[in-house]
Short mmCIF file of C-alpha atoms in Angstrom, two decimals:
data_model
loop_
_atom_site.label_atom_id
_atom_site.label_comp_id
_atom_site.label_asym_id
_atom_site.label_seq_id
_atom_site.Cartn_x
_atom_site.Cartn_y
_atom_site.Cartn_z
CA UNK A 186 3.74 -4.89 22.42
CA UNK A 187 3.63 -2.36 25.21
CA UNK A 188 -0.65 -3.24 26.89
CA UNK A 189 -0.32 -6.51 24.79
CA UNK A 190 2.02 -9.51 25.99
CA UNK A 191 0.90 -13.48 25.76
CA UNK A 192 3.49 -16.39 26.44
CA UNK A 193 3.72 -19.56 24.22
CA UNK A 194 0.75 -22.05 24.19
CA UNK A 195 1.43 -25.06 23.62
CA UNK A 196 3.39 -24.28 20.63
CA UNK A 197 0.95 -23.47 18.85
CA UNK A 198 -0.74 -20.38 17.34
CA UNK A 199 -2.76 -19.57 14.20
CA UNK A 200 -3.17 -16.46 12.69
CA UNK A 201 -1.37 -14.59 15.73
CA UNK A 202 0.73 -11.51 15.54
CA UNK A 203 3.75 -11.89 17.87
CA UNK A 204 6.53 -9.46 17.33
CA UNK A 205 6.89 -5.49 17.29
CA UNK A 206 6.46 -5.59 13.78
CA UNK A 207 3.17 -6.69 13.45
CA UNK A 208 3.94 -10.07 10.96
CA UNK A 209 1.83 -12.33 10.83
CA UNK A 210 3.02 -16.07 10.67
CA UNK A 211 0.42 -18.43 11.45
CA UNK A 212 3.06 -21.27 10.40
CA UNK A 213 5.57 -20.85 13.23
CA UNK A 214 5.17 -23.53 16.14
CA UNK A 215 7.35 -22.01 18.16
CA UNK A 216 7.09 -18.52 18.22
CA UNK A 217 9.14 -16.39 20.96
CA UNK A 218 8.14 -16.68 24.49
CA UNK A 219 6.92 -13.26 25.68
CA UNK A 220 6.22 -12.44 29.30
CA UNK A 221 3.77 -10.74 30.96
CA UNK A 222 4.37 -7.33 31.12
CA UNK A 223 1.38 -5.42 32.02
CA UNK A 224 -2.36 -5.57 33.54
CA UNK A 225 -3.81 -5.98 30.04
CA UNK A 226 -3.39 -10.07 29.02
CA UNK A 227 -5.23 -11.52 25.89
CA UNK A 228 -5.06 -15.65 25.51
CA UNK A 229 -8.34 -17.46 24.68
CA UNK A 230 -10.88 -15.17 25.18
CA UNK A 231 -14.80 -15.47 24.02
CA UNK A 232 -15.75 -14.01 21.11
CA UNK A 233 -18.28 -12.01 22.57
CA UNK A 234 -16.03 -10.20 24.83
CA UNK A 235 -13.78 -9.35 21.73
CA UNK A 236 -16.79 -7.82 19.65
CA UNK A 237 -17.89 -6.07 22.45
CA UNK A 238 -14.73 -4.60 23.54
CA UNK A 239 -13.41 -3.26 20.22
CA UNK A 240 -16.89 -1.75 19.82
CA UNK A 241 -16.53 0.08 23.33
CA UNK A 242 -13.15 -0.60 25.59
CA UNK A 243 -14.26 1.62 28.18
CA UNK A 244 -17.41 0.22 28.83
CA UNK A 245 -16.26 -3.94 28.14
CA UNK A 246 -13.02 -3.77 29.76
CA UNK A 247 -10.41 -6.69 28.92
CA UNK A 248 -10.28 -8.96 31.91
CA UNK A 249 -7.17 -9.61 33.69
CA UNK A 250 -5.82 -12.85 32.73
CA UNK A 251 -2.87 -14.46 32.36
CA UNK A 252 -2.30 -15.29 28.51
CA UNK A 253 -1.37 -19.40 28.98
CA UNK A 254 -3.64 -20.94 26.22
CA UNK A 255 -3.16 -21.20 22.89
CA UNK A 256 -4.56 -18.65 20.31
CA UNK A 257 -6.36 -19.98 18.12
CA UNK A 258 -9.14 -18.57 16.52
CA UNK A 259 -8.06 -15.29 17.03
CA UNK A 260 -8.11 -14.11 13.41
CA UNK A 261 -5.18 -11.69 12.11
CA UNK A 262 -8.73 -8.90 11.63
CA UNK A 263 -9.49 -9.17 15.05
CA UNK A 264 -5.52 -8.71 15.53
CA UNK A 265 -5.24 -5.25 13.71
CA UNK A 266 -8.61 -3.77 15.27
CA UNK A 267 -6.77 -5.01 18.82
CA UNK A 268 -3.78 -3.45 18.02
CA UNK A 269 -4.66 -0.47 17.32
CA UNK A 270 -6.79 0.56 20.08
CA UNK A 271 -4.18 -0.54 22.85
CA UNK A 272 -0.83 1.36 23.98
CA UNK A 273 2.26 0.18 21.40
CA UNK A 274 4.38 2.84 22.66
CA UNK A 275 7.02 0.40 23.36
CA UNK A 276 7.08 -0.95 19.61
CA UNK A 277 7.81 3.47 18.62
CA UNK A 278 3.70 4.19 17.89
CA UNK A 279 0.50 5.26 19.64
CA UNK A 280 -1.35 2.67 17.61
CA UNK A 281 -4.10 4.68 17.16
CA UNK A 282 -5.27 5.88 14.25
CA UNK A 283 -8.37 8.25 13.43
CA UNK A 284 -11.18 8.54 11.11
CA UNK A 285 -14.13 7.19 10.08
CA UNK A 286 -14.10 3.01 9.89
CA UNK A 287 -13.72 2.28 6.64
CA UNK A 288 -13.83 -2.07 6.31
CA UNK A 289 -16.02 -2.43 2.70
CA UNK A 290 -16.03 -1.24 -0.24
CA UNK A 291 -19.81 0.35 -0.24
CA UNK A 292 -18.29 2.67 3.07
CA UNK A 293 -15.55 3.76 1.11
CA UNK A 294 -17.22 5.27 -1.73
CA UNK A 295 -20.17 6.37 0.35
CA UNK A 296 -17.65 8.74 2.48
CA UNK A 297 -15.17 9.92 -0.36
CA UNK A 298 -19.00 10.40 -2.36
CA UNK A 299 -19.98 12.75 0.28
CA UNK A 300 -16.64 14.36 1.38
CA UNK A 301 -16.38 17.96 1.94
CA UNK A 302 -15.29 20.27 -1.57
CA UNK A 303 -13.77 23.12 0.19
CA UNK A 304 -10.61 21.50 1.12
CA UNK A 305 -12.10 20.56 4.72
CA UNK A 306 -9.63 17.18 5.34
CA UNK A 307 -11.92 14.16 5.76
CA UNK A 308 -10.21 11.20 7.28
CA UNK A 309 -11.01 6.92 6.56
CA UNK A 310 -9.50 4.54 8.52
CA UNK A 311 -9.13 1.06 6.75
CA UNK A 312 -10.42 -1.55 9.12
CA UNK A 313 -10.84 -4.64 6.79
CA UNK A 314 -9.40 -5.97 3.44
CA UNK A 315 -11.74 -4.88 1.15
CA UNK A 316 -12.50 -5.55 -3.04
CA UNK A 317 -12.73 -2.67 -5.66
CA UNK A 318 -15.71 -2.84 -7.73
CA UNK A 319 -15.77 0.86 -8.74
CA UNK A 320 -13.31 3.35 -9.35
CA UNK A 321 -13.59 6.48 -6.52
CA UNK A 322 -13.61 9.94 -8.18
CA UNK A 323 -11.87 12.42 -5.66
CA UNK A 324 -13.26 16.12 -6.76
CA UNK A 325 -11.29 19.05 -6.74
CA UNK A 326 -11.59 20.90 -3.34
CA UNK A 327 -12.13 17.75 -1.46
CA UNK A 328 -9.13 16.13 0.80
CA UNK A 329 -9.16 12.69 1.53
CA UNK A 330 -6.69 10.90 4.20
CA UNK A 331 -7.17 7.02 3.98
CA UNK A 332 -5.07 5.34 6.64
CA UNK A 333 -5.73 2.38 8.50
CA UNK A 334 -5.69 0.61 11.52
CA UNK A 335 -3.80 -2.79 10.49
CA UNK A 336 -2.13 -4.70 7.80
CA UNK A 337 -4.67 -4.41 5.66
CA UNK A 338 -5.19 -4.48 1.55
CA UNK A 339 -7.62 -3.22 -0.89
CA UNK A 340 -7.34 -5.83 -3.59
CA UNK A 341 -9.39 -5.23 -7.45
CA UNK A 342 -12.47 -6.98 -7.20
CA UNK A 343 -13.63 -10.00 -10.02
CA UNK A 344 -13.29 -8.45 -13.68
CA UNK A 345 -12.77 -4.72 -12.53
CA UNK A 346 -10.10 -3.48 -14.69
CA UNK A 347 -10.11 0.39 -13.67
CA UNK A 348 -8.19 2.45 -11.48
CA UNK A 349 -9.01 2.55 -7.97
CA UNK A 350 -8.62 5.93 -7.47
CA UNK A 351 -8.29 9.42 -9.72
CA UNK A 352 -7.69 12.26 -8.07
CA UNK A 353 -8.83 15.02 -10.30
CA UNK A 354 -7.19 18.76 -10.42
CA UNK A 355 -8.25 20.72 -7.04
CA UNK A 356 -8.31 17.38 -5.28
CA UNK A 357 -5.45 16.12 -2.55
CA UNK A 358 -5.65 12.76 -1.31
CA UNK A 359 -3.47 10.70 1.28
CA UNK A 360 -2.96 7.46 1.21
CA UNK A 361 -0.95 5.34 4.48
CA UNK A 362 -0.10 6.35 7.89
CA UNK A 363 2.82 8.48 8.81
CA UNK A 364 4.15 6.08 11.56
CA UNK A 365 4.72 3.23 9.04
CA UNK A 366 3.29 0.65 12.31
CA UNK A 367 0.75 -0.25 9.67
CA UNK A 368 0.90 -0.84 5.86
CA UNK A 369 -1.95 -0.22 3.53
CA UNK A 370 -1.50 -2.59 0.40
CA UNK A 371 -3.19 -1.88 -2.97
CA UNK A 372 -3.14 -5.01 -4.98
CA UNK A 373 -3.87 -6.23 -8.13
CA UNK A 374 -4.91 -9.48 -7.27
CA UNK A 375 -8.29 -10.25 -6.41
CA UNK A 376 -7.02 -12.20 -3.04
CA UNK A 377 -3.33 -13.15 -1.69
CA UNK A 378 -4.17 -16.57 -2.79
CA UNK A 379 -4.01 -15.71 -6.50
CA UNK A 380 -0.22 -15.77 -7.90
CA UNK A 381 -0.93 -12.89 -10.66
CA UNK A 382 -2.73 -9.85 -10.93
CA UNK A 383 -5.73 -9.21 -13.48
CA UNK A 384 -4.63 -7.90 -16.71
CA UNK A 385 -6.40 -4.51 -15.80
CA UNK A 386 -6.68 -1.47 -17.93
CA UNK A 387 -5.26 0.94 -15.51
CA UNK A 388 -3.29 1.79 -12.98
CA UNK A 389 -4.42 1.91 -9.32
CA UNK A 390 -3.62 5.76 -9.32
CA UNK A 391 -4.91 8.42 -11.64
CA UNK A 392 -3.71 11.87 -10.56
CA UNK A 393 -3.93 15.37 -11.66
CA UNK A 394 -4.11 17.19 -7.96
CA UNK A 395 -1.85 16.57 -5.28
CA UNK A 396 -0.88 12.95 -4.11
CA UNK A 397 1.01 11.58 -0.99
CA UNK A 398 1.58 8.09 -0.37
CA UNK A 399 3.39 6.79 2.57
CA UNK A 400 4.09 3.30 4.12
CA UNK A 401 2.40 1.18 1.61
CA UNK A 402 2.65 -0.79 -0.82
CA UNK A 403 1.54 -1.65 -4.06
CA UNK A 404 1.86 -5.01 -6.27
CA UNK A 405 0.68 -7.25 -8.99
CA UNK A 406 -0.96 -4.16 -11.29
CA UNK A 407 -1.03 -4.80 -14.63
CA UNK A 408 -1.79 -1.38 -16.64
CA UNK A 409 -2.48 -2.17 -20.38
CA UNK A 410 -4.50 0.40 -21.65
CA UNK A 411 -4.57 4.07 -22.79
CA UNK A 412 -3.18 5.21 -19.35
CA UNK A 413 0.50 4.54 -18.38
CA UNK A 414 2.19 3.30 -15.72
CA UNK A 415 1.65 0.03 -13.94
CA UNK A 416 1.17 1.34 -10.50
CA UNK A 417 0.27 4.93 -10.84
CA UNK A 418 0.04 7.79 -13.48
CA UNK A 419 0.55 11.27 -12.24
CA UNK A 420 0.57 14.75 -13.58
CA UNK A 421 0.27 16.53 -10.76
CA UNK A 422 2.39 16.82 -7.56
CA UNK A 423 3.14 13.61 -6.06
CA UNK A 424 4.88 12.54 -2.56
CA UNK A 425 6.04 9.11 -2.67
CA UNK A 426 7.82 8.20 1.03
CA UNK A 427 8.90 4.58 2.59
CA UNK A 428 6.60 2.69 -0.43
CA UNK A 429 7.23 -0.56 -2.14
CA UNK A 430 6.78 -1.33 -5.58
CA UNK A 431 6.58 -5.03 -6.37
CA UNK A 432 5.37 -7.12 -9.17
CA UNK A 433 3.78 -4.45 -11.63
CA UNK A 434 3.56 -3.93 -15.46
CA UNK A 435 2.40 -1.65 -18.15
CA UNK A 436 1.97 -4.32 -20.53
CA UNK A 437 0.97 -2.51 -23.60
CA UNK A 438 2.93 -3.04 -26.29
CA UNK A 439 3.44 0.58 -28.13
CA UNK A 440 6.85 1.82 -28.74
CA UNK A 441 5.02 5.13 -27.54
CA UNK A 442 2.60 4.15 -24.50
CA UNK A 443 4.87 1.34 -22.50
CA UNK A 444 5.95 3.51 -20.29
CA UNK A 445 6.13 3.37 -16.44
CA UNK A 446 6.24 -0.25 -14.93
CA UNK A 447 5.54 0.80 -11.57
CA UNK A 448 4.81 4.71 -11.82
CA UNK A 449 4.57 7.41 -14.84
CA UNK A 450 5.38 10.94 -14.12
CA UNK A 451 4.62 13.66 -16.70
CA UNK A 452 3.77 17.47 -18.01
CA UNK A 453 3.82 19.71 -15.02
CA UNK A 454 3.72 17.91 -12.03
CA UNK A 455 6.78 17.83 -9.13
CA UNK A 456 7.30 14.39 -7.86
CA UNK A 457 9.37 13.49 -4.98
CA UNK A 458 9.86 9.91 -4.23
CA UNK A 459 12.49 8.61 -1.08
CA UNK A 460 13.32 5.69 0.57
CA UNK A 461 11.01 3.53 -1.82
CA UNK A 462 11.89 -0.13 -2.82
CA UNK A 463 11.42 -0.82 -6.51
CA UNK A 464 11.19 -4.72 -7.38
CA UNK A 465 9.95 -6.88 -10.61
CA UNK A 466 8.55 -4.08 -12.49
CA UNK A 467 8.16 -4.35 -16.02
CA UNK A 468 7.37 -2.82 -18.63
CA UNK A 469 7.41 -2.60 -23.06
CA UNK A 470 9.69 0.37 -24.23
CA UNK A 471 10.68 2.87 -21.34
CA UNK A 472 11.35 2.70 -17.79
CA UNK A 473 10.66 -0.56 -16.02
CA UNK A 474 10.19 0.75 -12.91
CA UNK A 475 9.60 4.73 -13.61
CA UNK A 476 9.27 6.83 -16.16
CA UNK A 477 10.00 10.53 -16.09
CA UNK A 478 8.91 12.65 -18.87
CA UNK A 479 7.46 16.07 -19.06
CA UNK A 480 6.91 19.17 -21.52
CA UNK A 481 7.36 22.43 -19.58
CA UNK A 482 10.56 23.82 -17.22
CA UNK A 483 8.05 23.83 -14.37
CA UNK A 484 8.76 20.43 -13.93
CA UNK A 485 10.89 19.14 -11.05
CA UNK A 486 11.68 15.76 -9.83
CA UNK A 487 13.46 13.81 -7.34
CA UNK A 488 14.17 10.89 -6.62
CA UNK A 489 16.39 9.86 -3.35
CA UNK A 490 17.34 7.05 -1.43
CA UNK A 491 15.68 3.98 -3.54
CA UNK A 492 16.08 0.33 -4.18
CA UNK A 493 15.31 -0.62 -7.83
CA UNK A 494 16.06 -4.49 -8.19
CA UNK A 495 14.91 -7.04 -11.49
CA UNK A 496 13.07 -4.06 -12.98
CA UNK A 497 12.57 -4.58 -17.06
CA UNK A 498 11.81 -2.57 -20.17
CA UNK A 499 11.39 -5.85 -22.35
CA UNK A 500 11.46 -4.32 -26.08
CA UNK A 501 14.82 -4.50 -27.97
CA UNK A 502 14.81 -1.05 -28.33
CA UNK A 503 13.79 -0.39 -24.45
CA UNK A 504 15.20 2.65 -22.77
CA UNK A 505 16.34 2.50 -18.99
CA UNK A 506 15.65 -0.61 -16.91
CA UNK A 507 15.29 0.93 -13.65
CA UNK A 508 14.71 4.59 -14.73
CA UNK A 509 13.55 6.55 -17.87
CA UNK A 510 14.37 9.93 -18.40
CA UNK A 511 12.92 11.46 -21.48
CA UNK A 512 11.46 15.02 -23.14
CA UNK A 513 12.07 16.36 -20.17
CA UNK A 514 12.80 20.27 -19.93
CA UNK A 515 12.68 20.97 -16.30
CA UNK A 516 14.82 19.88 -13.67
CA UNK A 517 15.67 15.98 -12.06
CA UNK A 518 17.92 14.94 -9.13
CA UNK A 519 18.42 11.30 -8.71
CA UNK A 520 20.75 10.55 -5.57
CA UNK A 521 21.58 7.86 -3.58
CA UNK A 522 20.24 5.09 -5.82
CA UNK A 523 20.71 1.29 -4.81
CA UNK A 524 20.71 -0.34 -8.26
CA UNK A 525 20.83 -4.21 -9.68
CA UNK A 526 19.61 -6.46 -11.92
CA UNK A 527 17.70 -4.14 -14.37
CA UNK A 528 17.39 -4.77 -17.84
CA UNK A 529 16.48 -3.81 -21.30
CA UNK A 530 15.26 -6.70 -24.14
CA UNK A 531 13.60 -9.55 -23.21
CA UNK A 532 15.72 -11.16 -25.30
CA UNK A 533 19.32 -10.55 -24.55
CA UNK A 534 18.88 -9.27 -20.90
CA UNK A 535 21.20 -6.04 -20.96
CA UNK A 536 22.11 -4.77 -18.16
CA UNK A 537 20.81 -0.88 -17.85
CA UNK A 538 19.93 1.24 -14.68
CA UNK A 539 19.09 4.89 -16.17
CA UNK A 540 18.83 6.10 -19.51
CA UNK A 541 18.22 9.57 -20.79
#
């Protein structure tokens, strides 16, 4: 935890994060014992001290206490925003991230609204779970980097069925940190109490520019309308690093639109995707978990170094339970695949990783 250490209280803790990797488990009562290690101790501190310090650390200063009460009350927000403002070095980060604070929906679109058109990079930091209500329209020339400072997600809110983003031609956008410390999640749910995701219209991801995604993940989509691909639709040039897929669906039923149940690549876009996980996608005729088509010999894709588990194209006459390849003239490189458990038909459950 490098500037943050705390030793057990009374066995208990709620909503505490306790280990290098950030989890939260406000269930364990008996969570490691960590010892102080440095000047910087957090136990039971007033709120007011908290607020004020993550406003301004230089000018509230932590006080210098030994961590011996319990922690509760602490709540896994205030967590994040302390955890990224402090020295992690010794858990392999800086934990800080940059940009503007970014922790509702209303900020969000206000600053992608407003961002720069002449490729000038504008950078949000996620600071809050926060609701979709609108989709966000990124305009060719701008450059969006959304990143964020803790665990956070950015679930659909009630009865919004669009895609949370579409990133038009001209237009780059970035989506998670480099470092992987933190995870952004976009979710399909409209909190992590629900068990299912709405049956939405689209995918969270439209894309015709250029895309990178990195460290996040992205669950419980379901895509059942005119645009394929559960999780993401791209025809431009897409980056997909260190992502998992979980618990998405194109759920249309058309022997020539259920396609994609996690991500749909097409026409002349490059995709790379490594080192991505790839689990309970499904989806109605092609590709449970991806779907790789395209029209032109511009188009090149790879895929490296992924996990694709209980992935499903459900229709009898489904193609490739893991992997579709299809009307494809350009060029694809799949290496290094970890592959099990992916069907085709509902119905008899045959086992098939790729098709062409």
């Amino acid at each position: 935890f490098g500037a943050i250490n705390y030793s057990r209280a009374n066995g208990l803790y709620s909503n505490c994060y306790y280990d290098s990797s950030k989890i939260n488990n406000p269930n364990d009562s008996n969570p490691p014992e960590i010892n102080p290690q440095t000047t910087s101790e957090l136990c039971n501190l007033d709120s007011s001290i908290l607020s004020n310090w993550l406003i301004d650390p230089s000018r509230y200063p932590l006080p210098n206490i030994v961590a011996t009460d319990n922690l509760e009350g602490i709540s896994k927000s205030v967590w994040n925003d302390i955890l990224a403002k402090v020295d992690t070095s010794s858990s392999g980060g800086s934990g800080t991230v940059t940009g503007t604070p970014v922790s509702d929906f209303s900020t969000l679109q206000t600053n992608i609204a407003n961002a720069h058109t002449d490729g000038t990079v504008t950078e949000l930091c996620l600071t809050n779970d926060i609701n979709m209500t609108e989709y966000l329209n990124i305009k060719s020339g701008q450059n969006i980097v959304l990143k964020t400072n803790g665990n956070y997600s950015i679930y659909r809110g009630s009865g919004f069925t669009g895609s949370f983003f579409k990133v038009n031609s001209g237009a780059t956008f970035k989506l998670g940190n480099d470092d992987g410390i933190y995870k952004i999640t976009l979710d399909g749910r409209t909190s992590s109490s629900e068990t299912e995701g709405l049956s939405a219209s689209y995918p969270f991801i439209e894309q015709e520019g250029t895309l990178t995604v990195s460290n996040c993940i992205m669950q419980y989509n379901k895509s059942g309308g005119s645009v394929l691909g559960g999780a993401i639709y791209s025809e431009g040039t897409t980056t997909i690093t260190n992502t998992s897929f979980m618990n998405n669906a194109n759920t249309f039923e058309n022997t020539s639109q259920g396609f994609g149940g996690a991500i749909y690549l097409s026409n002349d876009g490059n995709a790379t995707i490594s080192n991505c996980t790839f689990e309970n996608n499904t989806t109605y005729q092609r590709g449970g978990a991806i779907y790789i088509g395209g029209s032109t010999s511009n188009t090149v894709i790879t895929v490296s170094g992924s996990t694709f588990k209980n992935n499903i194209a459900t229709n009898s006459t489904g193609k490739g339970g893991a992997i579709c390849v299809s009307s494809l003239y350009g060029t694809v490189s799949l290496t290094s695949l970890t592959c099990s458990a992916n069907y085709v038909d509902n119905a008899t459950l045959t086992s098939e990783d790729i098709a062409y």
